[in-house]
Amino acid sequence: MPHRFERDGDAIYRQSFAIIRSEAALDRFTPLEQLAVVRMIHAAGLVGLEQHVAFTPGAAETVRLALRDGAPILCDARMVSVGITRKRLPADNPVICTLQEPQVPELAREMDTTRSAAAVELWRPHLAGAVVAIGNAPTALFHLLNLLQEPACPRPAAIIGCPVGFVGAAESKAALMDTQGLPALVVHGRLGGSAITAAAINALASEKEI
Amino acid sequence: MPHRFERDGDAIYRQSFAIIRSEAALDRFTPLEQLAVVRMIHAAGLVGLEQHVAFTPGAAETVRLALRDGAPILCDARMVSVGITRKRLPADNPVICTLQEPQVPELAREMDTTRSAAAVELWRPHLAGAVVAIGNAPTALFHLLNLLQEPACPRPAAIIGCPVGFVGAAESKAALMDTQGLPALVVHGRLGGSAITAAAINALASEKEI
C-alpha cells in the first residue's frame, strides 16, 4: 500500500505554524518578531528554540524595512544563501556569499585566520546598509565585529547572527549583543545554523506568512 | 579592543569534536556510526540529538562503501547539496538535486503533490546504487518510499532520511525504518535538516575525521 501523506505545500506550512504557535512560548515577542521566531522553530524542528532567541529593540522592523529598501543580504555560507527564498524578497535583493571567491584561501593564509573570516573582508564594498546573515561560522561574526570597530568601516543595517556550534558560537553571539548600536537578532548558545538563519530572512522579507 | 578568537579551522573542529565526545551518549553506536553522529551533533549544535539517531545494521558501512564505489548522492534540497564538502568525496561522486529542474513545478501540479515529491520522480535514472540524502521535505521521503514499492524501481544503496519539521517528518522516518531491505540512517521525530544530513555524508565520505 502506498503511504498517504499531506501533499499540499501550503497546507503543510499552515499546519506546521499552527502547531508551533500552540506549543511555543511566544508572548515576549512582538507580532513581527513572532513571524521570524515561528519560522526559525519550523526550520529547526525544535519548539524551545524560542527560549534562546533575542532581538535588539526594533531589529526585526529594521530588517524588514532594509530589505524593502533593496538592502543586499550578506551570507557567510552557501547553505544560507541558497536557503533564502528569492521570490519572498521584496526588492530583488542581491544575495551575496563571498566564501567561494577564488582569493579567499590565500587571503585566509595571509590573515592567519579561517576562510569564513577572510571572506568577510570581501564584504566591505557591500556592507553599507546591508542585512548580514551569519548562520555557520563564529569566526565570520567575530571578524565582522572587529571590522566594525574601525570607524571608517561602513555599517550594516542589521545583523542576523546565528552561527552554530561548540567553539566560539555562544561567545560571538554574546559579543554581538554587547555591541552598541547594531540592530541584531541572535540565537544564543550553541544552537543556530544556516536553516534557522535563512528562515529569519524569509520570514521578515515578505508580508505574507506563507 | 578587537575580539580574540580561535582562528585555526582544524583546531576548531578538534575542540568541537572533543566536547561532543565528552558530552554525548555515543556508546550504543559502532565506531563508524559515531563518526557520523559526532558530525551530525556538530552541525546541529545540539548534544542530545544522538538519542534520536538510528541506523539499520551496517548502513553506515554501506554508505561508506557505496561512496567509495562512486555512488551518486541524490539530495532533496540545494541546502543539502551545497552542504556536502566536495573534497571529502572519495570518487568525485556526482551530487544531484533535481528540485530546481524547470519541469518540476508543472510535474507537481500534474501529480497533485509538492515540488519536493515531484523532484524525486526525476531521480529514477540515477537511483540504482545511489546514496539518498533527504534533509528537508517529508514529502520527498514519502514519495521515494512509494516509488520503491514498484518492483521495477531501481534500488538505492542507502537512504539518509532526516527531513525536519512538524507535519509528516516523524511519520516519514518511521515509515523508512519500517521498510525491509533498505539500509537507512534517520533522526527520528521532528529534528533533522539539511546541515545534519550533509554532515552525515561528510562524515562517512572520508577516512579523515577532519
PDB file of N, CA, C and O in Angstrom, chain A residues 130-168:
ATOM      1  N   ALA A 130      23.528  46.947   4.555  1.00  0.00           N
ATOM      2  CA  ALA A 130      23.212  45.552   4.242  1.00  0.00           C
ATOM      3  C   ALA A 130      22.542  44.854   5.420  1.00  0.00           C
ATOM      4  O   ALA A 130      22.617  45.306   6.570  1.00  0.00           O
ATOM      5  N   VAL A 131      21.883  43.752   5.106  1.00  0.00           N
ATOM      6  CA  VAL A 131      21.432  42.816   6.139  1.00  0.00           C
ATOM      7  C   VAL A 131      22.418  41.650   6.127  1.00  0.00           C
ATOM      8  O   VAL A 131      22.587  40.987   5.098  1.00  0.00           O
ATOM      9  N   VAL A 132      23.084  41.448   7.257  1.00  0.00           N
ATOM     10  CA  VAL A 132      24.065  40.367   7.372  1.00  0.00           C
ATOM     11  C   VAL A 132      23.368  39.119   7.919  1.00  0.00           C
ATOM     12  O   VAL A 132      22.588  39.214   8.874  1.00  0.00           O
ATOM     13  N   ALA A 133      23.658  37.979   7.313  1.00  0.00           N
ATOM     14  CA  ALA A 133      23.043  36.712   7.724  1.00  0.00           C
ATOM     15  C   ALA A 133      24.140  35.681   7.939  1.00  0.00           C
ATOM     16  O   ALA A 133      24.620  35.061   6.992  1.00  0.00           O
ATOM     17  N   ILE A 134      24.544  35.530   9.195  1.00  0.00           N
ATOM     18  CA  ILE A 134      25.609  34.587   9.545  1.00  0.00           C
ATOM     19  C   ILE A 134      24.975  33.368  10.209  1.00  0.00           C
ATOM     20  O   ILE A 134      24.417  33.470  11.300  1.00  0.00           O
ATOM     21  N   GLY A 135      25.069  32.222   9.546  1.00  0.00           N
ATOM     22  CA  GLY A 135      24.414  31.014  10.033  1.00  0.00           C
ATOM     23  C   GLY A 135      25.338  29.847  10.232  1.00  0.00           C
ATOM     24  O   GLY A 135      24.887  28.747  10.536  1.00  0.00           O
ATOM     25  N   ASN A 136      26.623  30.085  10.048  1.00  0.00           N
ATOM     26  CA  ASN A 136      27.534  28.961  10.168  1.00  0.00           C
ATOM     27  C   ASN A 136      28.724  29.240  11.083  1.00  0.00           C
ATOM     28  O   ASN A 136      28.903  28.558  12.081  1.00  0.00           O
ATOM     29  N   ALA A 137      29.525  30.236  10.731  1.00  0.00           N
ATOM     30  CA  ALA A 137      30.864  30.348  11.300  1.00  0.00           C
ATOM     31  C   ALA A 137      30.972  31.435  12.366  1.00  0.00           C
ATOM     32  O   ALA A 137      30.866  32.628  12.056  1.00  0.00           O
ATOM     33  N   PRO A 138      31.233  31.046  13.618  1.00  0.00           N
ATOM     34  CA  PRO A 138      31.518  32.052  14.646  1.00  0.00           C
ATOM     35  C   PRO A 138      32.648  32.979  14.245  1.00  0.00           C
ATOM     36  O   PRO A 138      32.624  34.176  14.569  1.00  0.00           O
ATOM     37  N   THR A 139      33.646  32.451  13.518  1.00  0.00           N
ATOM     38  CA  THR A 139      34.794  33.300  13.159  1.00  0.00           C
ATOM     39  C   THR A 139      34.372  34.405  12.198  1.00  0.00           C
ATOM     40  O   THR A 139      34.970  35.482  12.198  1.00  0.00           O
ATOM     41  N   ALA A 140      33.350  34.160  11.369  1.00  0.00           N
ATOM     42  CA  ALA A 140      32.855  35.221  10.489  1.00  0.00           C
ATOM     43  C   ALA A 140      32.236  36.341  11.315  1.00  0.00           C
ATOM     44  O   ALA A 140      32.465  37.526  11.054  1.00  0.00           O
ATOM     45  N   LEU A 141      31.452  35.974  12.312  1.00  0.00           N
ATOM     46  CA  LEU A 141      30.809  37.004  13.148  1.00  0.00           C
ATOM     47  C   LEU A 141      31.847  37.765  13.960  1.00  0.00           C
ATOM     48  O   LEU A 141      31.816  39.001  14.025  1.00  0.00           O
ATOM     49  N   PHE A 142      32.802  37.043  14.557  1.00  0.00           N
ATOM     50  CA  PHE A 142      33.855  37.735  15.305  1.00  0.00           C
ATOM     51  C   PHE A 142      34.628  38.687  14.394  1.00  0.00           C
ATOM     52  O   PHE A 142      34.914  39.830  14.771  1.00  0.00           O
ATOM     53  N   HIS A 143      34.973  38.223  13.196  1.00  0.00           N
ATOM     54  CA  HIS A 143      35.759  39.081  12.317  1.00  0.00           C
ATOM     55  C   HIS A 143      34.949  40.315  11.917  1.00  0.00           C
ATOM     56  O   HIS A 143      35.491  41.421  11.862  1.00  0.00           O
ATOM     57  N   LEU A 144      33.673  40.143  11.655  1.00  0.00           N
ATOM     58  CA  LEU A 144      32.826  41.294  11.311  1.00  0.00           C
ATOM     59  C   LEU A 144      32.785  42.294  12.464  1.00  0.00           C
ATOM     60  O   LEU A 144      32.899  43.514  12.249  1.00  0.00           O
ATOM     61  N   LEU A 145      32.621  41.799  13.691  1.00  0.00           N
ATOM     62  CA  LEU A 145      32.581  42.719  14.839  1.00  0.00           C
ATOM     63  C   LEU A 145      33.896  43.474  14.964  1.00  0.00           C
ATOM     64  O   LEU A 145      33.904  44.668  15.306  1.00  0.00           O
ATOM     65  N   ASN A 146      35.004  42.806  14.657  1.00  0.00           N
ATOM     66  CA  ASN A 146      36.292  43.509  14.691  1.00  0.00           C
ATOM     67  C   ASN A 146      36.390  44.563  13.593  1.00  0.00           C
ATOM     68  O   ASN A 146      36.856  45.680  13.823  1.00  0.00           O
ATOM     69  N   LEU A 147      35.928  44.201  12.385  1.00  0.00           N
ATOM     70  CA  LEU A 147      35.887  45.198  11.297  1.00  0.00           C
ATOM     71  C   LEU A 147      35.109  46.428  11.724  1.00  0.00           C
ATOM     72  O   LEU A 147      35.496  47.567  11.439  1.00  0.00           O
ATOM     73  N   LEU A 148      33.971  46.203  12.375  1.00  0.00           N
ATOM     74  CA  LEU A 148      33.072  47.315  12.704  1.00  0.00           C
ATOM     75  C   LEU A 148      33.629  48.194  13.820  1.00  0.00           C
ATOM     76  O   LEU A 148      33.085  49.269  14.098  1.00  0.00           O
ATOM     77  N   GLN A 149      34.740  47.759  14.432  1.00  0.00           N
ATOM     78  CA  GLN A 149      35.421  48.648  15.373  1.00  0.00           C
ATOM     79  C   GLN A 149      36.231  49.719  14.641  1.00  0.00           C
ATOM     80  O   GLN A 149      36.631  50.724  15.262  1.00  0.00           O
ATOM     81  N   GLU A 150      36.495  49.514  13.354  1.00  0.00           N
ATOM     82  CA  GLU A 150      37.157  50.554  12.562  1.00  0.00           C
ATOM     83  C   GLU A 150      36.139  51.662  12.289  1.00  0.00           C
ATOM     84  O   GLU A 150      35.097  51.401  11.694  1.00  0.00           O
ATOM     85  N   PRO A 151      36.438  52.898  12.685  1.00  0.00           N
ATOM     86  CA  PRO A 151      35.445  53.973  12.482  1.00  0.00           C
ATOM     87  C   PRO A 151      35.069  54.151  11.015  1.00  0.00           C
ATOM     88  O   PRO A 151      33.939  54.537  10.706  1.00  0.00           O
ATOM     89  N   ALA A 152      35.971  53.835  10.103  1.00  0.00           N
ATOM     90  CA  ALA A 152      35.691  54.062   8.682  1.00  0.00           C
ATOM     91  C   ALA A 152      34.899  52.925   8.045  1.00  0.00           C
ATOM     92  O   ALA A 152      34.493  53.037   6.883  1.00  0.00           O
ATOM     93  N   CYS A 153      34.693  51.849   8.779  1.00  0.00           N
ATOM     94  CA  CYS A 153      34.007  50.711   8.164  1.00  0.00           C
ATOM     95  C   CYS A 153      32.523  51.021   7.986  1.00  0.00           C
ATOM     96  O   CYS A 153      31.875  51.491   8.919  1.00  0.00           O
ATOM     97  N   PRO A 154      31.987  50.770   6.794  1.00  0.00           N
ATOM     98  CA  PRO A 154      30.557  51.019   6.596  1.00  0.00           C
ATOM     99  C   PRO A 154      29.721  50.156   7.546  1.00  0.00           C
ATOM    100  O   PRO A 154      30.129  49.059   7.922  1.00  0.00           O
ATOM    101  N   ARG A 155      28.539  50.668   7.913  1.00  0.00           N
ATOM    102  CA  ARG A 155      27.670  49.983   8.878  1.00  0.00           C
ATOM    103  C   ARG A 155      26.568  49.220   8.167  1.00  0.00           C
ATOM    104  O   ARG A 155      25.862  49.792   7.328  1.00  0.00           O
ATOM    105  N   PRO A 156      26.370  47.950   8.530  1.00  0.00           N
ATOM    106  CA  PRO A 156      25.192  47.242   8.023  1.00  0.00           C
ATOM    107  C   PRO A 156      23.931  47.765   8.712  1.00  0.00           C
ATOM    108  O   PRO A 156      23.998  48.366   9.787  1.00  0.00           O
ATOM    109  N   ALA A 157      22.785  47.523   8.071  1.00  0.00           N
ATOM    110  CA  ALA A 157      21.516  47.900   8.695  1.00  0.00           C
ATOM    111  C   ALA A 157      21.231  47.027   9.908  1.00  0.00           C
ATOM    112  O   ALA A 157      20.723  47.505  10.935  1.00  0.00           O
ATOM    113  N   ALA A 158      21.534  45.722   9.785  1.00  0.00           N
ATOM    114  CA  ALA A 158      21.243  44.779  10.870  1.00  0.00           C
ATOM    115  C   ALA A 158      22.041  43.508  10.659  1.00  0.00           C
ATOM    116  O   ALA A 158      22.470  43.210   9.532  1.00  0.00           O
ATOM    117  N   ILE A 159      22.211  42.771  11.749  1.00  0.00           N
ATOM    118  CA  ILE A 159      22.952  41.508  11.702  1.00  0.00           C
ATOM    119  C   ILE A 159      22.088  40.395  12.285  1.00  0.00           C
ATOM    120  O   ILE A 159      21.650  40.478  13.429  1.00  0.00           O
ATOM    121  N   ILE A 160      21.835  39.388  11.464  1.00  0.00           N
ATOM    122  CA  ILE A 160      21.228  38.157  11.957  1.00  0.00           C
ATOM    123  C   ILE A 160      22.387  37.218  12.253  1.00  0.00           C
ATOM    124  O   ILE A 160      23.077  36.758  11.336  1.00  0.00           O
ATOM    125  N   GLY A 161      22.635  37.005  13.536  1.00  0.00           N
ATOM    126  CA  GLY A 161      23.841  36.292  13.959  1.00  0.00           C
ATOM    127  C   GLY A 161      23.467  34.962  14.596  1.00  0.00           C
ATOM    128  O   GLY A 161      23.161  34.911  15.780  1.00  0.00           O
ATOM    129  N   CYS A 162      23.499  33.923  13.813  1.00  0.00           N
ATOM    130  CA  CYS A 162      23.121  32.587  14.304  1.00  0.00           C
ATOM    131  C   CYS A 162      24.157  31.538  13.977  1.00  0.00           C
ATOM    132  O   CYS A 162      23.812  30.422  13.575  1.00  0.00           O
ATOM    133  N   PRO A 163      25.475  31.844  14.149  1.00  0.00           N
ATOM    134  CA  PRO A 163      26.441  30.763  13.966  1.00  0.00           C
ATOM    135  C   PRO A 163      26.179  29.659  14.982  1.00  0.00           C
ATOM    136  O   PRO A 163      25.625  29.906  16.057  1.00  0.00           O
ATOM    137  N   VAL A 164      26.562  28.455  14.617  1.00  0.00           N
ATOM    138  CA  VAL A 164      26.202  27.263  15.366  1.00  0.00           C
ATOM    139  C   VAL A 164      27.451  26.579  15.881  1.00  0.00           C
ATOM    140  O   VAL A 164      28.506  26.690  15.257  1.00  0.00           O
ATOM    141  N   GLY A 165      27.354  25.909  17.013  1.00  0.00           N
ATOM    142  CA  GLY A 165      28.438  25.032  17.386  1.00  0.00           C
ATOM    143  C   GLY A 165      28.991  25.196  18.778  1.00  0.00           C
ATOM    144  O   GLY A 165      28.401  25.861  19.633  1.00  0.00           O
ATOM    145  N   PHE A 166      30.162  24.596  18.955  1.00  0.00           N
ATOM    146  CA  PHE A 166      30.696  24.342  20.289  1.00  0.00           C
ATOM    147  C   PHE A 166      31.898  25.209  20.649  1.00  0.00           C
ATOM    148  O   PHE A 166      32.297  25.250  21.802  1.00  0.00           O
ATOM    149  N   VAL A 167      32.500  25.853  19.653  1.00  0.00           N
ATOM    150  CA  VAL A 167      33.702  26.664  19.897  1.00  0.00           C
ATOM    151  C   VAL A 167      33.465  28.061  19.316  1.00  0.00           C
ATOM    152  O   VAL A 167      33.477  28.241  18.098  1.00  0.00           O
ATOM    153  N   GLY A 168      33.200  29.011  20.182  1.00  0.00           N
ATOM    154  CA  GLY A 168      33.074  30.398  19.728  1.00  0.00           C
ATOM    155  C   GLY A 168      31.672  30.834  19.368  1.00  0.00           C
ATOM    156  O   GLY A 168      31.434  32.039  19.261  1.00  0.00           O
TER     157      GLY A 168
END
